[in-house]
Structures are given as C-alpha cells and as structure tokens.
Coordinates of C-alpha atoms and ligand atoms in Angstrom, one line a residue:
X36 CA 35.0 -16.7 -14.2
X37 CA 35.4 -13.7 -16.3
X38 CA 36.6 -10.1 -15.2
X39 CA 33.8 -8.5 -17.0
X40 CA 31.3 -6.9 -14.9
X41 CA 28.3 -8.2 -14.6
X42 CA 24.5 -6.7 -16.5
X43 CA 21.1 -6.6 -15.2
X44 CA 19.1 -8.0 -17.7
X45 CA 16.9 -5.1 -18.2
X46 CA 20.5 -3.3 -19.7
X47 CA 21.1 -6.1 -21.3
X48 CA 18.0 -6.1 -23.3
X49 CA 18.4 -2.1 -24.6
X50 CA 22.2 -2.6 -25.1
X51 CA 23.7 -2.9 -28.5
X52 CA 24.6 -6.1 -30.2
X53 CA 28.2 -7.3 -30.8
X54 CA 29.6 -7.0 -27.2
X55 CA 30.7 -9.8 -24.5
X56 CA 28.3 -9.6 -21.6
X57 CA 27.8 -11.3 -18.0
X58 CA 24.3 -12.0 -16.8
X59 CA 23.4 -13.5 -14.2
X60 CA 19.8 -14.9 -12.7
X61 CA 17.5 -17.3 -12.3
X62 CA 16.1 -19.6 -14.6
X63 CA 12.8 -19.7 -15.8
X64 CA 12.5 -22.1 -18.8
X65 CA 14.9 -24.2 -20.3
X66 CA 13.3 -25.8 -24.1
X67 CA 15.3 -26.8 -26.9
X68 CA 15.9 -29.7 -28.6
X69 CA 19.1 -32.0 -29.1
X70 CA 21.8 -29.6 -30.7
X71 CA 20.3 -26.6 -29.0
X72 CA 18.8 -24.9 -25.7
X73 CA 17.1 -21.9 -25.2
X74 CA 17.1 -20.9 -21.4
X75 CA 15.2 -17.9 -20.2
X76 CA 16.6 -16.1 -17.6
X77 CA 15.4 -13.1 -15.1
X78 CA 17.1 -11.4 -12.6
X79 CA 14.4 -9.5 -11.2
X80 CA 15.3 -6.3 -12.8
X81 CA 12.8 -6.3 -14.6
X82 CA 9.8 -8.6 -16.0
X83 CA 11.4 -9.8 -19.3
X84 CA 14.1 -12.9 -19.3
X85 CA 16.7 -12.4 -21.9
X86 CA 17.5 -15.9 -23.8
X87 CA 20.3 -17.3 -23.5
X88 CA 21.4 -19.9 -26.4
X89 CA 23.6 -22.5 -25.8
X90 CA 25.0 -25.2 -28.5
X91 CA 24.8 -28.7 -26.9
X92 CA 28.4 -29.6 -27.9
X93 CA 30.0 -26.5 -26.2
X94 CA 28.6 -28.1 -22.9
X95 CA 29.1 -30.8 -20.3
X96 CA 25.6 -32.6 -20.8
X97 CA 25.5 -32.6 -17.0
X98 CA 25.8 -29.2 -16.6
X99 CA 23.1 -28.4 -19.0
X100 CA 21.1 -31.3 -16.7
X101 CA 21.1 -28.9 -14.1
X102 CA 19.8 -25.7 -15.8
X103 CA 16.2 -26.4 -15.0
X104 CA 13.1 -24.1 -13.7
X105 CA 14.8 -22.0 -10.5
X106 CA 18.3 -22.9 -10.7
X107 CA 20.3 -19.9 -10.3
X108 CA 23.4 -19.3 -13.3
X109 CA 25.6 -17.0 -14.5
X110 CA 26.4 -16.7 -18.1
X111 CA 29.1 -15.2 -20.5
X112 CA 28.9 -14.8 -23.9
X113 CA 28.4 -12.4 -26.9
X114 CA 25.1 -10.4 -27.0
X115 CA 24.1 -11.2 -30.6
X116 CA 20.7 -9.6 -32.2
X117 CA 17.8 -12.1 -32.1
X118 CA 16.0 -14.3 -34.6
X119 CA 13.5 -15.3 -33.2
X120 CA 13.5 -15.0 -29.3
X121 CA 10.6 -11.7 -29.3
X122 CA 13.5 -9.6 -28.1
X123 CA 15.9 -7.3 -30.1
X124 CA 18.9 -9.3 -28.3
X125 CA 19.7 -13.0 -26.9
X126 CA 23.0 -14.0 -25.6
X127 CA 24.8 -16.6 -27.5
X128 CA 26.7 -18.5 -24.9
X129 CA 30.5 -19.5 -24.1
X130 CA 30.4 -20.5 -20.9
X131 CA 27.8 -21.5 -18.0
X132 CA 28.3 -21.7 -14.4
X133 CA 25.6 -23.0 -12.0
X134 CA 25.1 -21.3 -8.4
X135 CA 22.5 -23.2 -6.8
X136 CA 20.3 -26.2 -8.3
X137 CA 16.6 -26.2 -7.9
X138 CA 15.0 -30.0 -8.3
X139 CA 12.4 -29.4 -10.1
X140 CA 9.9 -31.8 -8.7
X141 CA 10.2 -29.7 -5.5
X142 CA 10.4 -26.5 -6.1
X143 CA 7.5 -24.8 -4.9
X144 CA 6.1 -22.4 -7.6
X145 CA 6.6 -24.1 -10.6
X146 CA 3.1 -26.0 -10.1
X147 CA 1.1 -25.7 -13.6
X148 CA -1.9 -23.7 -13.0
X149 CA -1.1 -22.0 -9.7
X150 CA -3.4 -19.4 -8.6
X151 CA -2.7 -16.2 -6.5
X152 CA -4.4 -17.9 -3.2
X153 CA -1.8 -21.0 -3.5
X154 CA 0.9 -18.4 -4.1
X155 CA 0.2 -16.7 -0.7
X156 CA 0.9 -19.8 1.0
X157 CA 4.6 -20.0 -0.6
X158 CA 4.8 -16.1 -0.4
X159 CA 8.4 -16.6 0.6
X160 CA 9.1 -17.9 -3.3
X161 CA 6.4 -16.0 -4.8
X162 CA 8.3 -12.7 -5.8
X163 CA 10.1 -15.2 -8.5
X164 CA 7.3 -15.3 -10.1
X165 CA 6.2 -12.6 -12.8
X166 CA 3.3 -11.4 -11.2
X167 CA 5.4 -11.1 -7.9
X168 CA 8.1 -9.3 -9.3
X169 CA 5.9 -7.1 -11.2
X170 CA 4.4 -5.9 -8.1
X171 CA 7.1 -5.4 -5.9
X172 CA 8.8 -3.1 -8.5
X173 CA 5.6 -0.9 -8.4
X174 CA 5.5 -0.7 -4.8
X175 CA 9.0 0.6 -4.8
X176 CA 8.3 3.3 -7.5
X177 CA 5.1 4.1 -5.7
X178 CA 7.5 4.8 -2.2
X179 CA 10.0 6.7 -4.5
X180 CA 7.6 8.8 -6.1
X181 CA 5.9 9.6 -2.7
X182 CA 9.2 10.8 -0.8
X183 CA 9.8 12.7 -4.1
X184 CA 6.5 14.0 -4.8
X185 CA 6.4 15.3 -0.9
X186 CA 10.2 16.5 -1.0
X187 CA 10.0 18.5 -4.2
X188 CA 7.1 20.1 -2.6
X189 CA 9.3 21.2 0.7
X190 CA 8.0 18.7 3.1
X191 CA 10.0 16.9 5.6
X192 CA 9.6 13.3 6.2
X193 CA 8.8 12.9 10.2
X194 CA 9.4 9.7 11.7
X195 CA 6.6 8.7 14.4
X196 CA 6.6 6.2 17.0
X197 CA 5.7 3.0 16.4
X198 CA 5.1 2.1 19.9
X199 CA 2.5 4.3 21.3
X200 CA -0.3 5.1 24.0
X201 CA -2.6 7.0 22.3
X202 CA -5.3 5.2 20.3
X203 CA -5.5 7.9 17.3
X204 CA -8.7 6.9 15.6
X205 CA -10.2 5.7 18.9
X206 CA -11.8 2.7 17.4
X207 CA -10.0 0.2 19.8
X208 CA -7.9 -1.8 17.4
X209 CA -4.9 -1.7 18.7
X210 CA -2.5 -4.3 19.3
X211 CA -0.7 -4.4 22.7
X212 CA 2.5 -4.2 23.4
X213 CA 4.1 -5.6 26.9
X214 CA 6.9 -7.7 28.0
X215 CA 4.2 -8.7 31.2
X216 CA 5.3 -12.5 31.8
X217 CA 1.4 -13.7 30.7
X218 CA 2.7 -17.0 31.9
X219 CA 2.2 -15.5 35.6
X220 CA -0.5 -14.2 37.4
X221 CA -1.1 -10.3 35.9
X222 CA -0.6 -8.2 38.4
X223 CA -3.4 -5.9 39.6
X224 CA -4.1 -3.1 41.8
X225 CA -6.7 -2.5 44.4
X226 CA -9.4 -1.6 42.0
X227 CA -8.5 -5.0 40.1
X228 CA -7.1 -2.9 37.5
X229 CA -4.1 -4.0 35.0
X230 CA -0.8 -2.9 36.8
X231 CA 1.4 -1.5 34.5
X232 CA 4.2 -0.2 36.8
X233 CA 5.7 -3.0 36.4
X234 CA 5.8 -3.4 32.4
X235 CA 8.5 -2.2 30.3
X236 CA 7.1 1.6 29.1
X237 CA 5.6 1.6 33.2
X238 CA 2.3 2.0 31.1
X239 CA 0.1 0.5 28.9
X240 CA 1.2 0.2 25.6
X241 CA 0.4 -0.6 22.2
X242 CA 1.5 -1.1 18.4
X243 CA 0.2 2.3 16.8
X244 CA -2.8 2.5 14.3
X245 CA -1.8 6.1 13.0
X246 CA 1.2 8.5 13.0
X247 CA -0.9 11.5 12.9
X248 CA -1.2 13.2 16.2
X249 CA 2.8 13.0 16.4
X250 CA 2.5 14.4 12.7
X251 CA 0.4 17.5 13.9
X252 CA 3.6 18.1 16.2
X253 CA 5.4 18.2 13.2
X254 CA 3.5 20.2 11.1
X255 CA 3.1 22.8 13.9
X256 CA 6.5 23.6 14.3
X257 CA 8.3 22.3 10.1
X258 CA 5.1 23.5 8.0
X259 CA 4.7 20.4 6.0
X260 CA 5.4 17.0 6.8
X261 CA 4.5 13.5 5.9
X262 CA 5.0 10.0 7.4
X263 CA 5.4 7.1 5.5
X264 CA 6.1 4.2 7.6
X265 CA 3.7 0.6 8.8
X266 CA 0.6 1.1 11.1
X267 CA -1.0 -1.8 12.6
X268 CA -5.0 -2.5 13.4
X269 CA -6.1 -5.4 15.1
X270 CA -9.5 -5.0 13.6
X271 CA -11.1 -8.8 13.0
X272 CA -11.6 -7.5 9.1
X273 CA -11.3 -10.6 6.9
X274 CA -11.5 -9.0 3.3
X275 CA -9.8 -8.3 0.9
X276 CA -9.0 -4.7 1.6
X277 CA -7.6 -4.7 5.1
X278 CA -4.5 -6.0 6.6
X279 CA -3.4 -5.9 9.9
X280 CA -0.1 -4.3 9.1
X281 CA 0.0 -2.1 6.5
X282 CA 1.6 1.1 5.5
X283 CA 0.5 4.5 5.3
X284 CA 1.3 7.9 4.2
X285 CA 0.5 10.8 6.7
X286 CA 1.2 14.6 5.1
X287 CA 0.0 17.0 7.6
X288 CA 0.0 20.5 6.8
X289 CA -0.1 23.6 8.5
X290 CA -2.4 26.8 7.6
X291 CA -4.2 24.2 4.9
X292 CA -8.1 24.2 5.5
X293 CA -10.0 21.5 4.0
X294 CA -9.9 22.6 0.1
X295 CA -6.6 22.9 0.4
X296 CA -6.5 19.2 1.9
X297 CA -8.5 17.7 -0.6
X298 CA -6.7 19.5 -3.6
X299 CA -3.3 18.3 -2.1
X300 CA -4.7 14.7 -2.0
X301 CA -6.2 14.8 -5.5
X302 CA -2.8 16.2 -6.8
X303 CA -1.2 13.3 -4.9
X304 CA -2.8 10.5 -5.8
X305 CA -2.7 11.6 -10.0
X306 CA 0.8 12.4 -9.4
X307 CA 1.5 8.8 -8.4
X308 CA -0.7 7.3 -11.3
X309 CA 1.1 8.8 -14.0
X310 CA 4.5 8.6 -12.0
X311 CA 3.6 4.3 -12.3
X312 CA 2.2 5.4 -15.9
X313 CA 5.3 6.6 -17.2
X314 CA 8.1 4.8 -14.7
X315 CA 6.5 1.4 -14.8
X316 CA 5.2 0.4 -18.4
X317 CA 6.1 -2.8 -18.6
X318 CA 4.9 -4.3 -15.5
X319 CA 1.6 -2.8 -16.1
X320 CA 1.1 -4.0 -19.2
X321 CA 2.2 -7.2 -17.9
X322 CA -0.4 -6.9 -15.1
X323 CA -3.2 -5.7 -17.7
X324 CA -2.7 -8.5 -20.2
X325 CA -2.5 -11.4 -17.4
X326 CA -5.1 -9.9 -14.9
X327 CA -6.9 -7.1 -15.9
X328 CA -7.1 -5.6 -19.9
X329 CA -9.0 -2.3 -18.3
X330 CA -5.8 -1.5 -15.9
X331 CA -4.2 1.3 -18.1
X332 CA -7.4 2.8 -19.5
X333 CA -8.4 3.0 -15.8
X334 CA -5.5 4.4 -14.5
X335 CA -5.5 7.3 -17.5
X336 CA -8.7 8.1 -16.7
X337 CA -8.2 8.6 -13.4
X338 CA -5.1 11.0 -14.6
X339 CA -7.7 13.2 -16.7
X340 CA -10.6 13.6 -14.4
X341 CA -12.0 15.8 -11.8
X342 CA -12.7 14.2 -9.1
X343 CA -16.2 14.4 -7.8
X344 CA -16.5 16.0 -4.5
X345 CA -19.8 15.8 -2.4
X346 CA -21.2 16.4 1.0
X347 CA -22.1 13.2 2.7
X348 CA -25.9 14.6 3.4
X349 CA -25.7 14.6 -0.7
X350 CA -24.2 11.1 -0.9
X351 CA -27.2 9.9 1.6
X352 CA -29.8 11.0 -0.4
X353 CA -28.7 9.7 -3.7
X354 CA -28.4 6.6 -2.2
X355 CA -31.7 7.0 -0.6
X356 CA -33.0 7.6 -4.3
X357 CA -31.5 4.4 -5.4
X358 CA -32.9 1.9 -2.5
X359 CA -36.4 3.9 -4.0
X360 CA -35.8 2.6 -7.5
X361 CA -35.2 -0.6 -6.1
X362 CA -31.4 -0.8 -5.4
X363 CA -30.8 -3.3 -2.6
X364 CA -28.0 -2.7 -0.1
X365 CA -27.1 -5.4 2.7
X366 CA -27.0 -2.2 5.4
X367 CA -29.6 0.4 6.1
X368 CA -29.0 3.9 4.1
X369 CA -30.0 7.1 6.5
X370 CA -28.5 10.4 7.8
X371 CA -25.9 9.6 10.2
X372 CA -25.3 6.1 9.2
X373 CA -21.1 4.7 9.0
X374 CA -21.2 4.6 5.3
X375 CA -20.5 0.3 4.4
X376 CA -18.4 -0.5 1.3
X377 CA -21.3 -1.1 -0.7
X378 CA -22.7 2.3 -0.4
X379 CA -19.4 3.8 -1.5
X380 CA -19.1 1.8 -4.3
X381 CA -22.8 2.5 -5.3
X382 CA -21.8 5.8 -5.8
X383 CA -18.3 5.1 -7.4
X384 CA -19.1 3.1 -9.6
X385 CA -23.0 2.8 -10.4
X386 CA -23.6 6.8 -9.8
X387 CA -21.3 9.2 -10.8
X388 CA -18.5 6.2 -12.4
X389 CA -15.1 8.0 -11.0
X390 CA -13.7 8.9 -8.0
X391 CA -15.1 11.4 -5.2
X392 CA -14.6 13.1 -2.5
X393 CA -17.1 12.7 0.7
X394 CA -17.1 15.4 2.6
X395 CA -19.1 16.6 5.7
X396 CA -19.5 13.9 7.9
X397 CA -21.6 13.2 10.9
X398 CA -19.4 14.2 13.3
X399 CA -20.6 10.9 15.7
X400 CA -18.9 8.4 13.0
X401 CA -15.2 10.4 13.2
X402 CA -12.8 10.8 15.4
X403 CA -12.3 13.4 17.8
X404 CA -9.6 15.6 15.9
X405 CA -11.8 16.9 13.3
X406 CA -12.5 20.2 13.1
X407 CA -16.8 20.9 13.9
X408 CA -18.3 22.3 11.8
X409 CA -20.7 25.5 12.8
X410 CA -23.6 23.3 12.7
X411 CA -22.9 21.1 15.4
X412 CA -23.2 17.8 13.7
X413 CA -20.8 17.6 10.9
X414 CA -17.1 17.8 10.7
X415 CA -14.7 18.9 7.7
X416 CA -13.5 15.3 7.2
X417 CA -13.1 14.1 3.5
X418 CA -12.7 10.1 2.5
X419 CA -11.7 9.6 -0.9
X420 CA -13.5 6.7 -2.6
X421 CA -12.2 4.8 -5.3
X422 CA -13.3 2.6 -8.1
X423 CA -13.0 -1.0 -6.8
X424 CA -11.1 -0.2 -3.8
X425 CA -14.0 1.9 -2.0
X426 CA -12.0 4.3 0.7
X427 CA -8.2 5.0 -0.4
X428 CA -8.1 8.3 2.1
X429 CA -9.5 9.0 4.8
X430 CA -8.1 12.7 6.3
X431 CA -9.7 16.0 7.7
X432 CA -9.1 19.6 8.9
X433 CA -8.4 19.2 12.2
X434 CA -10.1 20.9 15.4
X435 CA -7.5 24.0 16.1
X436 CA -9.9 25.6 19.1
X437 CA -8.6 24.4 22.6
X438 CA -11.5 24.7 23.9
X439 CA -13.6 22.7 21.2
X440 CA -11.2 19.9 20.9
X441 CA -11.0 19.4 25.0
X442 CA -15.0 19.7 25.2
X443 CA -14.7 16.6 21.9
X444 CA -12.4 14.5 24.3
X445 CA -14.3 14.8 27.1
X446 CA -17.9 14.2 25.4
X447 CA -16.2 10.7 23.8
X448 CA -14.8 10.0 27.2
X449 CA -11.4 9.6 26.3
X450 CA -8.4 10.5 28.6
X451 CA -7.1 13.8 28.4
X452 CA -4.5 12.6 30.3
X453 CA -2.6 10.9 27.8
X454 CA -3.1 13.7 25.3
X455 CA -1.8 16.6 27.4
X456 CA 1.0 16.8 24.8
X457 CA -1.3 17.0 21.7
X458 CA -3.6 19.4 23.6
X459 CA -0.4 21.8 24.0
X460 CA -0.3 22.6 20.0
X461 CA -3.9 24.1 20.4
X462 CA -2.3 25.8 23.9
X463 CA 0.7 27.3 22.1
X464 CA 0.4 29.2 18.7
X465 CA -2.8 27.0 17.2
X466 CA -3.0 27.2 13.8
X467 CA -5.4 26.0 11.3
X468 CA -3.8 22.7 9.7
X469 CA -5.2 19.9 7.8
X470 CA -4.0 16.5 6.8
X471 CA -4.7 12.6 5.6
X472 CA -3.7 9.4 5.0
X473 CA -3.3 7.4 2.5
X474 CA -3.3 3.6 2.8
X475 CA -0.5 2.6 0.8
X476 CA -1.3 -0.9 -0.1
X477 CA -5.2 0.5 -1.2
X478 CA -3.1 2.8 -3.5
X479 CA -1.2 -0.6 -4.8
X480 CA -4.5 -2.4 -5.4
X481 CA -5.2 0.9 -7.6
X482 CA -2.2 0.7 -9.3
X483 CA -1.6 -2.8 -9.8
X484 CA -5.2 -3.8 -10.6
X485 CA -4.8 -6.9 -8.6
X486 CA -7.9 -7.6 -6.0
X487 CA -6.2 -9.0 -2.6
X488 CA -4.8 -6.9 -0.3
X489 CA -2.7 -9.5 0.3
X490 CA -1.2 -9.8 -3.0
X491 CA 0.3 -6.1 -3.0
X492 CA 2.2 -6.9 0.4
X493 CA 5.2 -8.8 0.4
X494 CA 4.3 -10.4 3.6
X495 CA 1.0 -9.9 4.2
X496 CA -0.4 -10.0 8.2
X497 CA -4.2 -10.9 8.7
X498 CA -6.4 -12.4 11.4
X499 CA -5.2 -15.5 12.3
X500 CA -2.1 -14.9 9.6
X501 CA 1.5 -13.8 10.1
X502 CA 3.8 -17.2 8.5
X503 CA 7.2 -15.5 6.8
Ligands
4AD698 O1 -9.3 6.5 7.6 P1 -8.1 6.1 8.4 O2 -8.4 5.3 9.6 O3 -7.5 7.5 8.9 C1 -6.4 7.7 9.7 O4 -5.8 6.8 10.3 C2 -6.1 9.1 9.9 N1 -5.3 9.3 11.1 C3 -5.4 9.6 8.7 C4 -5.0 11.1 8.7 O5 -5.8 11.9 8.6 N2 -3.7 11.4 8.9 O6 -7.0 5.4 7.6 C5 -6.4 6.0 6.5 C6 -6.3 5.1 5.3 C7 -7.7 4.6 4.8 O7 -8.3 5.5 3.9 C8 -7.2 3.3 4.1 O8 -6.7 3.6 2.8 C9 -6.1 2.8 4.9 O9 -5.6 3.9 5.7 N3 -6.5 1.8 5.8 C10 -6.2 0.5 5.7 N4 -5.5 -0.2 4.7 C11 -5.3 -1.5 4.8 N5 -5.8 -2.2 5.8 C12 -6.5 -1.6 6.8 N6 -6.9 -2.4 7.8 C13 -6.7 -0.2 6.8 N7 -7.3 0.7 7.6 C14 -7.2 1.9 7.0
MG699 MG1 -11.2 6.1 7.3

C-alpha cells in the first residue's frame, strides 16, 4: 500500500483538487454500470461519503465483487473536482484494497425501510448508519462544549462515587450493589434484618442516582464544580424519556442563591444550543431534513428567547383555568399535586409556547436538600421544562441552616446516620450554595430532535433492557 498518510473524509471533501489522497472507510453504496462504479464511502468523520470512481478495466472484477454495502476499503487515487457526484470533490481511483467483506444478504442494517425501533435491536451496527453517526457526533460536541463551557467559567470537574449509600433524591430507585452469594441463604440478624457485615462495602450498597451531595462537598471547599458522569434509576418508567442509565451534569455552586442558579442554567443550556448550532451544521441539517424540518428553527428560537420563569402556585392555576375551558388532563390539577408530563407540556407548549422555569414548589413533592422557604410549604427548587421533552433540569438552592436541614431529615424519616458527612458542610463554614442537573440525554433529545430516549444513547438501559 502507499506511504501517503491517510484522510478523514470530512478533509478530504474541503481539500483542494489535483492531489493523491488515501481514504479509507466503509462502504455505503456501490452503483455504476459496466465500464464504471461509483462507490460511496464514510468513515464516520462526518455524515457525507466522498465518491470514489473506479474504471472497470483498472480492476480485478472480483475485487470490485466484493465492494458491496458494509465492506470496509481503503483507496488511493487522485482527488479530482466532481461532475456530478453533489460534492466539490470525488476520488478517481488507482488502486483498491478490501479490509473486511460484508455479505450483503446478512448484514444487519442494510434492510430497506428500517425504522429507528428495528435499529435498537441491532444497536451494536446502528452507529453505521447516518442517523447513528449523526447523533453520536453531537453527543460528543455536547460533552466538549460542557467541560468547556464549565472550565472557561473557572469550575473544576469533581468526580463522585458511583457506588454509594446515600439515596440522594430519596425516591427509592436505586439499584443495589452486593457481591452477597443470592444463590445462598441471605444472612440475617436477630431482628430478621439484611446482614450486611458480611458484603463487600460491610454495608448496604447501591449504584448512585445523583452525584450531588458529594458535589456540595465540592463546591464548599473549590467554589464551582460540576459532575458530568452516568447515574442510574431503577425506576419502572417505560417511556420515552427515561433510561435506567443515563448521564448527567451536576454544577454546584457556592454563594449562588436561586437567581443566580436559574440564570446559570439558562446561560447553560443556550450556550450548548448554539455551541451544536455553529459546531454541528451538517448533522442537524441532516437530522431536520430526515426527521424533523422544525429542528433548527427550534433550536434558534430557543437561542433568542427569555425563558419564562413562574412560581408553581402560578403554573397551578393556569392549568386550573384550562381544565375550566375544558382542557382534559389524564391526572388531577391542584395545589400540592407532583406536576405529570402532561401538565408541563400544557404549559410549554399550549400556554406560554417556550421554555420556563417552575419555581416554588410544594416542599412535600422535593427532596430534603432544598432550601424552605419562609412560608413553610415551598422550597426554592426550579425544574426547567422544555418543549417536547417536558423536565430537562431539575436543581434548587439548597437548605444551608443545620438546624432546618436536620429537622427536614428527621420529618422524612431518613437516616441521619448515613449523612453525618453531608450534615458537616452546614456544621463547618455553611454557605449559601445552589446547584442542578441536567439530564444529558434530555439535552440530546433537544438537540437532535429525535423522540426516544433510547435513540440518543449509544447503548441504551431500560426495564427489562440491557443487550450490548
Ligand atoms: O430532577 P432530578 O432527579 O434531580 C437530581 O437528581 C438533582 N440531584 C440534581 C441537582 O440538583 N444536582 O434529575 C435531574 C435531571 C432531570 O431534570 C432529567 O433531565 C434527568 O436528570 N433525568 C433523567 N433522564 C433520563 N432518564 C431518567 N430516568 C431520568 N431521571 C432524571
Ligand atoms: Mg426532577
């Protein structure tokens, strides 16, 4: 083979004409007729193929027989402006080599017709496909623009625990985590209680659900931090907005009361937009042609608005207004009620048509961090709800009065035992802090426009789900 080096196709396709090149890739078509083929090939880099033209009589006819759909090549020749092909450049070719064949009868995602469902159950092949690839080169733009967004602003990037024994949002989703011999007899103490001397931690256990309380040990000694790592939720939730793995971003911030949290989220999440906006052109427009012609309009609105921000008492009684005109809502609207999809998207989309800011919860439907407000019955939480998605944050200022946040733990009847550690940062130099997170894969669904969860994941985990 040649000693030139080789060219990602996306080069390849701005470079200048008149030059011997080296691609290599996958193929995706082969068409052409008996003199001449046309192969298009991609190498992932980026959502185009560049054509390759080869002259039939330059070419053992059985190594052309094995250029199909899949097969993997490399190819050297002269990058020669194009007729015809839709790009400024094709390669004209002198010589083929094949890496691995791919029969076409078998190969799995060549079926005419496929739709996004069939594709999950081949997802180990799927990120050949366009749509695949387009995806997973947003999602890594989306993690590079978050580490950068966060470290141009000063903020270190805290690792937390993925193995844990706090339950964080105290909703009881959490997966366990033991090396207990379940094929033996669990062993018990007097009270008939779990024994968990004898597991590996000497404790119970289990996959975390949030990074944040370790975060709010971060951000009470560094200033600003984030997280940015998978959390796990082994809530029974089969739609198509929750996975039982997925990522999220954690920024906790010291001395940051609740405007300040919900103007650092709003920055945030319109930073990203327009980082995919101007970084990932043509896999959106890919994504908006195939799947979704309102995808960039959306996402450029989204860049020039306010968003709306609102008190959940607020929220309740404009939804109370529209079950009066006649609005009908699967679950009951009133005052202290967990607000269901439906309701957010009511006033997302039907009420004020852009995203808001809830604010003001009943402090009964949070969790026990958040900071009370004078009332007694709300708390400075704030979800952000977004067009199609429904909630994309959910974050708070957080309860920085020992005494408060030990009377919270004690009215829920959680264990203060296990939380000695976190109570300490309210012990020793409290300070007002705030923070949120942001699901990462509710962000892709934004960005992306696609409509399963499960299509913004490379290998998405669900109930009853976890092939690959
Ligand atoms: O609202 P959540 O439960 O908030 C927390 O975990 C806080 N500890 C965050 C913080 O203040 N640091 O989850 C935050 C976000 C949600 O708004 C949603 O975008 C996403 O995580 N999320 C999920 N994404 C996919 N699948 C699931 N099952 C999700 N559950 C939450
Ligand atoms: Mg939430």
């Amino acid at each position: 083979m040649s000693s030139i080096a080789r060219r990602k196709v996306r080069d390849l396709l701005a470079a200048e004409a008149g030059q011997e090149v080296l691609a290599k890739g996958w193929v995706r078509t082969k068409r052409g007729n008996k003199q001449i083929k046309f192969i298009a090939l991609n190498d992932g880099s980026c959502v185009d193929n560049i054509q390759v033209v080869a002259d039939v009589e330059n070419f053992d006819e059985a190594l052309l027989g094995r250029i199909t759909t899949g097969a993997s090549i490399w190819v050297k020749g002269q990058l020669v402006e194009s007729v015809g092909s839709g790009q400024a450049v094709e390669i004209h070719a002198e010589e083929i080599g094949v890496y691995g064949d791919c029969d076409p009868m078998k190969y799995p995602i060549q079926k005419k017709g496929a739709t996004l469902e069939y594709f999950r159950t081949v997802a180990h092949l799927r990120p050949r496909t366009n749509t695949f690839g387009a995806v997973l080169r947003i999602r890594h733009a989306m993690a590079f623009a978050i580490h950068k967004f966060f470290n141009d602003k000063g903020f270190v990037y805290l690792n937390t625990p993925l193995i844990t024994e706090s339950d964080c949002e105290g909703a009881g989703q959490m997966f366990q985590v033991t090396t207990l011999d379940l094929d033996k007899p669990i062993p018990r103490n007097k009270k008939g209680e779990v024994d968990y001397s004898g597991d590996f931690f000497g404790k119970q256990t289990s996959l975390t659900v949030s990074g944040q309380l370790e975060g709010e040990l971060g951000a009470t000694a560094l200033g600003e931090i984030y997280t940015f790592g998978p959390t796990f939720r082994a809530e029974n939730s089969n739609t198509p907005r929750h996975l039982a793995e997925f990522w999220m971003i954690e920024p906790e911030m010291s001395f940051y009361d609740i405007e300040d949290n919900m103007n650092l989220a709003e920055e945030f999440i319109k930073y990203l937009v327009k980082y995919a906006l101007d970084n990932c052109g043509s896999d959106l427009r890919f994504l908006n042609d195939k799947y979704d012609n309102e995808l960039i309009d959306r996402l450029k609105s989204v860049i020039a608005t306010d968003f709306v921000r609102l008190e959940y008492t607020e929220g309740i009684r404009i939804l109370e207004e529209a079950v009066k005109n006649g609005t009908q809502f699967e679950y009951p609207v009133y005052w202290g009620v967990d607000l269901q999809s439906e309701h957010e998207r009511y006033l997302v989309e039907k009420h004020f048509c852009k995203p808001v800011i809830l604010t003001g919860y009943p402090k009964e439907i949070k969790a026990f961090y958040m900071k009370q407000d004078d009332n007694g019955k709300t708390v400075r939480a704030m979800d952000i709800l977004f067009p199609k998605i429904g909630e994309i944050i959910g974050g708070s200022e957080r309860e920085w009065s020992l005494e408060k946040l030990e009377r919270r733990i004690d009215e829920l009847g959680m264990s203060r035992k296990n939380l000695e550690w976190y109570i300490d940062t309210r012990r020793f130099g409290s300070v007002p802090h705030s923070g949120f997170g942001l699901g990462f894969e509710r962000l892709l669904l934004f960005v992306t426009g696609m409509s399963n969860i499960r299509d913004v994941i490379p290998f998405p985990r669900t109930p009853k789900n976890a092939e690959f």
